[in-house]
GROMACS .gro file of N, CA and C in nm:
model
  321
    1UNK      N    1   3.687  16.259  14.276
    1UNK     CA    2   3.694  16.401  14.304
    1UNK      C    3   3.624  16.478  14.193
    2UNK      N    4   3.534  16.569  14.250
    2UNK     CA    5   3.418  16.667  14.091
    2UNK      C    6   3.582  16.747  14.061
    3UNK      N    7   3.533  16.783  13.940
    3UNK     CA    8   3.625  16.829  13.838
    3UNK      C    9   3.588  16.993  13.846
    4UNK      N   10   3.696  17.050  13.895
    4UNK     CA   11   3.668  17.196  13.949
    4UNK      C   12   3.639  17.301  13.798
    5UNK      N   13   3.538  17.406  13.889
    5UNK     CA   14   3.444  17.476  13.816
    5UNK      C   15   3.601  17.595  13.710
    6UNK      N   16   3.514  17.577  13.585
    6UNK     CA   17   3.651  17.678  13.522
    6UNK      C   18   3.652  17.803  13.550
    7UNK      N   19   3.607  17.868  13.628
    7UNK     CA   20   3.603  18.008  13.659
    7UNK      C   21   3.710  17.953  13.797
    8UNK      N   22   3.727  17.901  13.870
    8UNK     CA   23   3.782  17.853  13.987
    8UNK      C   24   3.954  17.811  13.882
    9UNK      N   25   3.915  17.773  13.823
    9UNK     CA   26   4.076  17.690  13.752
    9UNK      C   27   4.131  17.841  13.687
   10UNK      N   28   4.082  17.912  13.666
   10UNK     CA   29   4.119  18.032  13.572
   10UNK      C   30   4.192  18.106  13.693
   11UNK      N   31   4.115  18.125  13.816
   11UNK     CA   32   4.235  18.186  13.907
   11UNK      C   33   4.303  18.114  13.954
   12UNK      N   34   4.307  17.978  13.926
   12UNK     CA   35   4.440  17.929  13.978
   12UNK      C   36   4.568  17.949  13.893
   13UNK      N   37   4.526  17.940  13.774
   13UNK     CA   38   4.600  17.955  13.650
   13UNK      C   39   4.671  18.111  13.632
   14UNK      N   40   4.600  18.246  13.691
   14UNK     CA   41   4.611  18.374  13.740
   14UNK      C   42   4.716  18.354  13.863
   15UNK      N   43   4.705  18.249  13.913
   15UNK     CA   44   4.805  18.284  14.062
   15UNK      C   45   4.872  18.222  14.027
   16UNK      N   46   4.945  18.111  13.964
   16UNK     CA   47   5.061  18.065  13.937
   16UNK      C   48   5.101  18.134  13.862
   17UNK      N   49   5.090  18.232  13.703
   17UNK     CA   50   5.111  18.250  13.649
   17UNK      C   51   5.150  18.401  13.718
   18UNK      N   52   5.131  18.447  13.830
   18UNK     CA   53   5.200  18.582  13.904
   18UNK      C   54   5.320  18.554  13.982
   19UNK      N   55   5.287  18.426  14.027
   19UNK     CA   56   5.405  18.334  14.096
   19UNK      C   57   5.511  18.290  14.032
   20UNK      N   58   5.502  18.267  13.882
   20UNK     CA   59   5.591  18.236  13.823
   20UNK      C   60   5.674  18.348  13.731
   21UNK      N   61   5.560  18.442  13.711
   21UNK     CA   62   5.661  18.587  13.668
   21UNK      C   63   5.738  18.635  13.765
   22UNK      N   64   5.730  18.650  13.900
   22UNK     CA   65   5.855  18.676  13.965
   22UNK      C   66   5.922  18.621  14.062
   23UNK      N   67   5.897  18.491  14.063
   23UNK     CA   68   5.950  18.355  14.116
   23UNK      C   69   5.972  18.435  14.283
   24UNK      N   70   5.855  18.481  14.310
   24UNK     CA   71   5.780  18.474  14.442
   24UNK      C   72   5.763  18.344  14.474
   25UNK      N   73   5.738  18.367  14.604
   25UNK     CA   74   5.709  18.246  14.722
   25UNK      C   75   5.583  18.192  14.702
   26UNK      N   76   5.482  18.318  14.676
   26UNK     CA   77   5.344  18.274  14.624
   26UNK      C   78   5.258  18.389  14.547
   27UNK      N   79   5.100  18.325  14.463
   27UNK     CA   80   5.117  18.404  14.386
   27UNK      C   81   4.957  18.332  14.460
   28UNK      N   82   4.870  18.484  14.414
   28UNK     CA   83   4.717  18.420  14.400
   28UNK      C   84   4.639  18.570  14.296
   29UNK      N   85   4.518  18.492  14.339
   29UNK     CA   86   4.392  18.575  14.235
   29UNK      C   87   4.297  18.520  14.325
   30UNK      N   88   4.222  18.670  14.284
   30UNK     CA   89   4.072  18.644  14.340
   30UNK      C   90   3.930  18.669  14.237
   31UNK      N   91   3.852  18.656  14.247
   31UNK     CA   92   3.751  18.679  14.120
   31UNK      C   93   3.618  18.754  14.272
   32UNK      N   94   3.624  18.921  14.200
   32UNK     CA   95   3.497  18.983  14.236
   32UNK      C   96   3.343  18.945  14.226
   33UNK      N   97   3.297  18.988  14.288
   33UNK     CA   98   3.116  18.934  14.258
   33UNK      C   99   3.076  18.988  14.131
   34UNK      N  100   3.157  19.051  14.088
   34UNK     CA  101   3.126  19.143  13.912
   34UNK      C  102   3.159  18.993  13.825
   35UNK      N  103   3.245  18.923  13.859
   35UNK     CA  104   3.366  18.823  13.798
   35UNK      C  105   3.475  18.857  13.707
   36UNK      N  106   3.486  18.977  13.776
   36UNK     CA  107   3.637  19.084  13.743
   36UNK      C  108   3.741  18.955  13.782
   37UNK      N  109   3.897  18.950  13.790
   37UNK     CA  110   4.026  18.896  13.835
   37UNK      C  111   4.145  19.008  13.843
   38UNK      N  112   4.184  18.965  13.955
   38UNK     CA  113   4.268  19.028  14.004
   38UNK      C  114   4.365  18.956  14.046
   39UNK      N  115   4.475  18.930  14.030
   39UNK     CA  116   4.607  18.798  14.063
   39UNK      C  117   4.752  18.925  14.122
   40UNK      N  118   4.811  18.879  14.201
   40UNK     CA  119   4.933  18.933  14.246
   40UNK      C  120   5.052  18.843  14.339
   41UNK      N  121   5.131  18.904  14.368
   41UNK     CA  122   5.236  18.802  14.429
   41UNK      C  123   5.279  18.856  14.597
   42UNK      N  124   5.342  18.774  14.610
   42UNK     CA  125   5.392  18.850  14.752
   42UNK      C  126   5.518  18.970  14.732
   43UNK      N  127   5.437  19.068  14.785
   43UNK     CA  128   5.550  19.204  14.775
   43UNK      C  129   5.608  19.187  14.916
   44UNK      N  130   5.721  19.207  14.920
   44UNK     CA  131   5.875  19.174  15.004
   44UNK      C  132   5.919  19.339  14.987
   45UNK      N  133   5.888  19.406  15.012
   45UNK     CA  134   5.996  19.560  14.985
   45UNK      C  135   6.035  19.566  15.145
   46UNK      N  136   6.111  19.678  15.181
   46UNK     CA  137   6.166  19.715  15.341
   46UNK      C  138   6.053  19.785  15.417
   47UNK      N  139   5.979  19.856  15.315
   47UNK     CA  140   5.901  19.937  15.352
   47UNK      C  141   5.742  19.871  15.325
   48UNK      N  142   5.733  19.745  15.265
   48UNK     CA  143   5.585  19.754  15.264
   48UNK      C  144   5.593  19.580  15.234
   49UNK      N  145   5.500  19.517  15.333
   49UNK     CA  146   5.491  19.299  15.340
   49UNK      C  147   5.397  19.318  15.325
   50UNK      N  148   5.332  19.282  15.182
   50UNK     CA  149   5.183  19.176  15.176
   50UNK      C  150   5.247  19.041  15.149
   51UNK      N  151   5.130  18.970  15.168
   51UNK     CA  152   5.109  18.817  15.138
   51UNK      C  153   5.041  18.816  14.978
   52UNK      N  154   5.056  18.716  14.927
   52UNK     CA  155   4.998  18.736  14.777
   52UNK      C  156   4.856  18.776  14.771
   53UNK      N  157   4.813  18.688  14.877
   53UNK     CA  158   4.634  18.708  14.883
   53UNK      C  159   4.672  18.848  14.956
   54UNK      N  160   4.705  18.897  14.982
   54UNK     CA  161   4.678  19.047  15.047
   54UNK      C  162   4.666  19.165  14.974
   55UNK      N  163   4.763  19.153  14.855
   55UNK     CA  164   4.775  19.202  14.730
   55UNK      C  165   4.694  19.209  14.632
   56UNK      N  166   4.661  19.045  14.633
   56UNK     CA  167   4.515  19.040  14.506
   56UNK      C  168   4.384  19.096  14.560
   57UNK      N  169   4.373  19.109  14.691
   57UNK     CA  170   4.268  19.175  14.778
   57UNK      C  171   4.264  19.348  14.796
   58UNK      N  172   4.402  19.370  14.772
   58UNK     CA  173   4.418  19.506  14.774
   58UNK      C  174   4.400  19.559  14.625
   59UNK      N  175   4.430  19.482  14.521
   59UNK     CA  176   4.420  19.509  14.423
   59UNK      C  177   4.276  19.545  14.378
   60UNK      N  178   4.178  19.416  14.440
   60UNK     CA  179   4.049  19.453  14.388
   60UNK      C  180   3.997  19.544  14.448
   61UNK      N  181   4.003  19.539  14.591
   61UNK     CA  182   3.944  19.675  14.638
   61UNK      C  183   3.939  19.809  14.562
   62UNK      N  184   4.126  19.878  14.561
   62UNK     CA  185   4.145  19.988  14.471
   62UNK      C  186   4.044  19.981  14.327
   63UNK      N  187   4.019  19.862  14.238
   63UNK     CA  188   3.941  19.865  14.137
   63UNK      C  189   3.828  19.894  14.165
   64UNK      N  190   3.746  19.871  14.278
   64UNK     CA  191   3.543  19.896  14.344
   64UNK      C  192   3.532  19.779  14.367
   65UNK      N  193   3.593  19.642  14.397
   65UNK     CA  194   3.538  19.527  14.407
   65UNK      C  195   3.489  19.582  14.581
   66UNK      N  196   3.325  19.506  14.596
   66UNK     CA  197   3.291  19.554  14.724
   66UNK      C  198   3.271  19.388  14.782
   67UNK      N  199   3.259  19.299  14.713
   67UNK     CA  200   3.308  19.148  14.756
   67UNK      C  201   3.382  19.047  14.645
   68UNK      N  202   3.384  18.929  14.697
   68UNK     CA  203   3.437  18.811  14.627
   68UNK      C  204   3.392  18.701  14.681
   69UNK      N  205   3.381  18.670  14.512
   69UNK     CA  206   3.350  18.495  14.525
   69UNK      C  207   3.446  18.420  14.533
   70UNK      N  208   3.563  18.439  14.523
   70UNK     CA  209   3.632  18.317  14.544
   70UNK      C  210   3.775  18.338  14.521
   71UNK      N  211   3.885  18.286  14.570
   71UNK     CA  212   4.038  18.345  14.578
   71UNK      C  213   4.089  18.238  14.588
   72UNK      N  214   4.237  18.242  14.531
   72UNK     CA  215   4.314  18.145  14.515
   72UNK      C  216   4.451  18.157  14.516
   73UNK      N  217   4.516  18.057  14.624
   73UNK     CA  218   4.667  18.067  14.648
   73UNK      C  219   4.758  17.960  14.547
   74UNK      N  220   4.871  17.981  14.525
   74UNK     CA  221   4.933  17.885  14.493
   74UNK      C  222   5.087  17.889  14.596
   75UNK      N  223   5.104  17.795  14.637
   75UNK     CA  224   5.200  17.783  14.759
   75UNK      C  225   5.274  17.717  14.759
   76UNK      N  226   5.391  17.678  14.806
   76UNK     CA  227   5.446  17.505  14.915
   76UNK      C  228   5.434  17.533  15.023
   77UNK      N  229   5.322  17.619  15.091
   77UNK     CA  230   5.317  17.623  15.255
   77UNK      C  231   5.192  17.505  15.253
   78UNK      N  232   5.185  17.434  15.396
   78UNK     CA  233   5.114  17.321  15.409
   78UNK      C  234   4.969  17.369  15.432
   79UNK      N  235   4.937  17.541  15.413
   79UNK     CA  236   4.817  17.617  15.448
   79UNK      C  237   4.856  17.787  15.439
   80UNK      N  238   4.721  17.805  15.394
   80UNK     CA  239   4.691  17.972  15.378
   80UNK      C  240   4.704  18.031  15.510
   81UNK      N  241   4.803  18.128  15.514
   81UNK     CA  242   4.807  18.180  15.651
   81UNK      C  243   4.700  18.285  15.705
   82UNK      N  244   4.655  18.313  15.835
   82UNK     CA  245   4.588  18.378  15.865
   82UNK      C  246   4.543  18.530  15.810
   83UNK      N  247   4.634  18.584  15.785
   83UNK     CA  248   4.633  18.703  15.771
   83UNK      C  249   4.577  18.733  15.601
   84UNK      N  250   4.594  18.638  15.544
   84UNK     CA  251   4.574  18.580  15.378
   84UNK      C  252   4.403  18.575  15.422
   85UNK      N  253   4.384  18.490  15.522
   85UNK     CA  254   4.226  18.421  15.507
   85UNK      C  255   4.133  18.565  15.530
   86UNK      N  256   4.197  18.664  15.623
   86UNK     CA  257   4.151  18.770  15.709
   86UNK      C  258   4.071  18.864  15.615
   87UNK      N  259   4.207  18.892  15.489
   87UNK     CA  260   4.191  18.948  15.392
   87UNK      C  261   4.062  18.979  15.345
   88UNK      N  262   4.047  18.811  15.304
   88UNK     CA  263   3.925  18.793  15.195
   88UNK      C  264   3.827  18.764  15.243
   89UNK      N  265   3.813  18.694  15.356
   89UNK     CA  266   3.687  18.743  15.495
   89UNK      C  267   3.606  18.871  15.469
   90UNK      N  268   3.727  18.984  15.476
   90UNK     CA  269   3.737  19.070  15.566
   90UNK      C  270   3.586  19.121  15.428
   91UNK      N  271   3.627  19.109  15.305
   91UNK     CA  272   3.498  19.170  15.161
   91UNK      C  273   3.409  18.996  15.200
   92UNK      N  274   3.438  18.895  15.198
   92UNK     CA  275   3.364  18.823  15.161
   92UNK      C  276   3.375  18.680  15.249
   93UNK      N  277   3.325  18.653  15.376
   93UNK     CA  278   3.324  18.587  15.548
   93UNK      C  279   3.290  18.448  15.504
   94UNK      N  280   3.266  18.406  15.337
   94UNK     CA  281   3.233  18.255  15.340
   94UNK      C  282   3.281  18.229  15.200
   95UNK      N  283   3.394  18.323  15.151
   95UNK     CA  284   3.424  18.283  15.012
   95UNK      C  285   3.526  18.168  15.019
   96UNK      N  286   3.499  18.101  14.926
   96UNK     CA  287   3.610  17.998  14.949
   96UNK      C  288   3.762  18.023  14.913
   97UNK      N  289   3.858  17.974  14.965
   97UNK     CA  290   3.955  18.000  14.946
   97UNK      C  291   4.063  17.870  14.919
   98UNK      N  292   4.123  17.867  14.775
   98UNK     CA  293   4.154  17.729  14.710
   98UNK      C  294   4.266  17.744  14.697
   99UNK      N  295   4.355  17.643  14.793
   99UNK     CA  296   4.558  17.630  14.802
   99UNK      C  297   4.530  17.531  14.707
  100UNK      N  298   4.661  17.572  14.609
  100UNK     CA  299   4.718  17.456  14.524
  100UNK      C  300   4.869  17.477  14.471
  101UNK      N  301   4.934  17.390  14.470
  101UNK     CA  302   5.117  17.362  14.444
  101UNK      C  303   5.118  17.431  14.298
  102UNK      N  304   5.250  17.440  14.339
  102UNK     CA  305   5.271  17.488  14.191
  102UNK      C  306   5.253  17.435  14.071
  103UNK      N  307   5.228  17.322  14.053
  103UNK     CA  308   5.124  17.255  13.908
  103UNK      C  309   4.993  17.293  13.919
  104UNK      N  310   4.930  17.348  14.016
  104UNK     CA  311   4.817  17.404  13.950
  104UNK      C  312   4.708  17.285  14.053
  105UNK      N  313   4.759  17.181  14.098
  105UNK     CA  314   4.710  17.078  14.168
  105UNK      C  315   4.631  17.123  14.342
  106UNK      N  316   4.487  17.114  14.328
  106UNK     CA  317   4.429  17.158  14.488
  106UNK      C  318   4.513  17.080  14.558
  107UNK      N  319   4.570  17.125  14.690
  107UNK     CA  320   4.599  17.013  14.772
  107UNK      C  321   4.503  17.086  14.918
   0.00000   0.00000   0.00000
């Protein structure tokens, strides 16, 4: 297996490390075409559900990000849910998008 690029490991390291400050369900980051980062968690309020990637997507937007290279979940779901993938489509239709467990491990 190639040994993933460190700009790629840095948001993984960004999304666990949002995941683990508030022992959310999941945590991610995305890196702008600037190679700005932006990491967030899943917000749960009554009044307002993102998904983590929905958050780190909303986040960059509000900053001027007008795409992204690349975003990253950290999960125990067996896959990035739709609405997560939609997100980051929605600025950037071929960015890759990298699930990994909570060690930090791609699966």
């Amino acid at each position: 297996m190639a040994e993933l690029d460190p700009e790629d490991s840095k948001i993984i390291t960004l999304a666990r490390s949002a995941r683990a400050r508030t022992g959310a369900p999941e945590g991610a980051a995305v890196r702008d075409t600037m190679g700005r980062t932006y990491s967030a968690c899943t917000v749960a309020l009554p009044s307002l559900k993102l998904t983590a990637l929905q958050a780190a997507v909303a986040a960059a937007v509000a900053s001027g990000a007008d795409g992204l290279e690349a975003a990253a979940v950290v999960t125990d779901a067996d896959a990035v849910d739709a609405d997560s993938l939609a997100a980051v489509h929605d600025l950037a239709p071929t960015a890759p998008v990298l699930r990994a467990n909570a060690a930090g491990e791609l699966v």
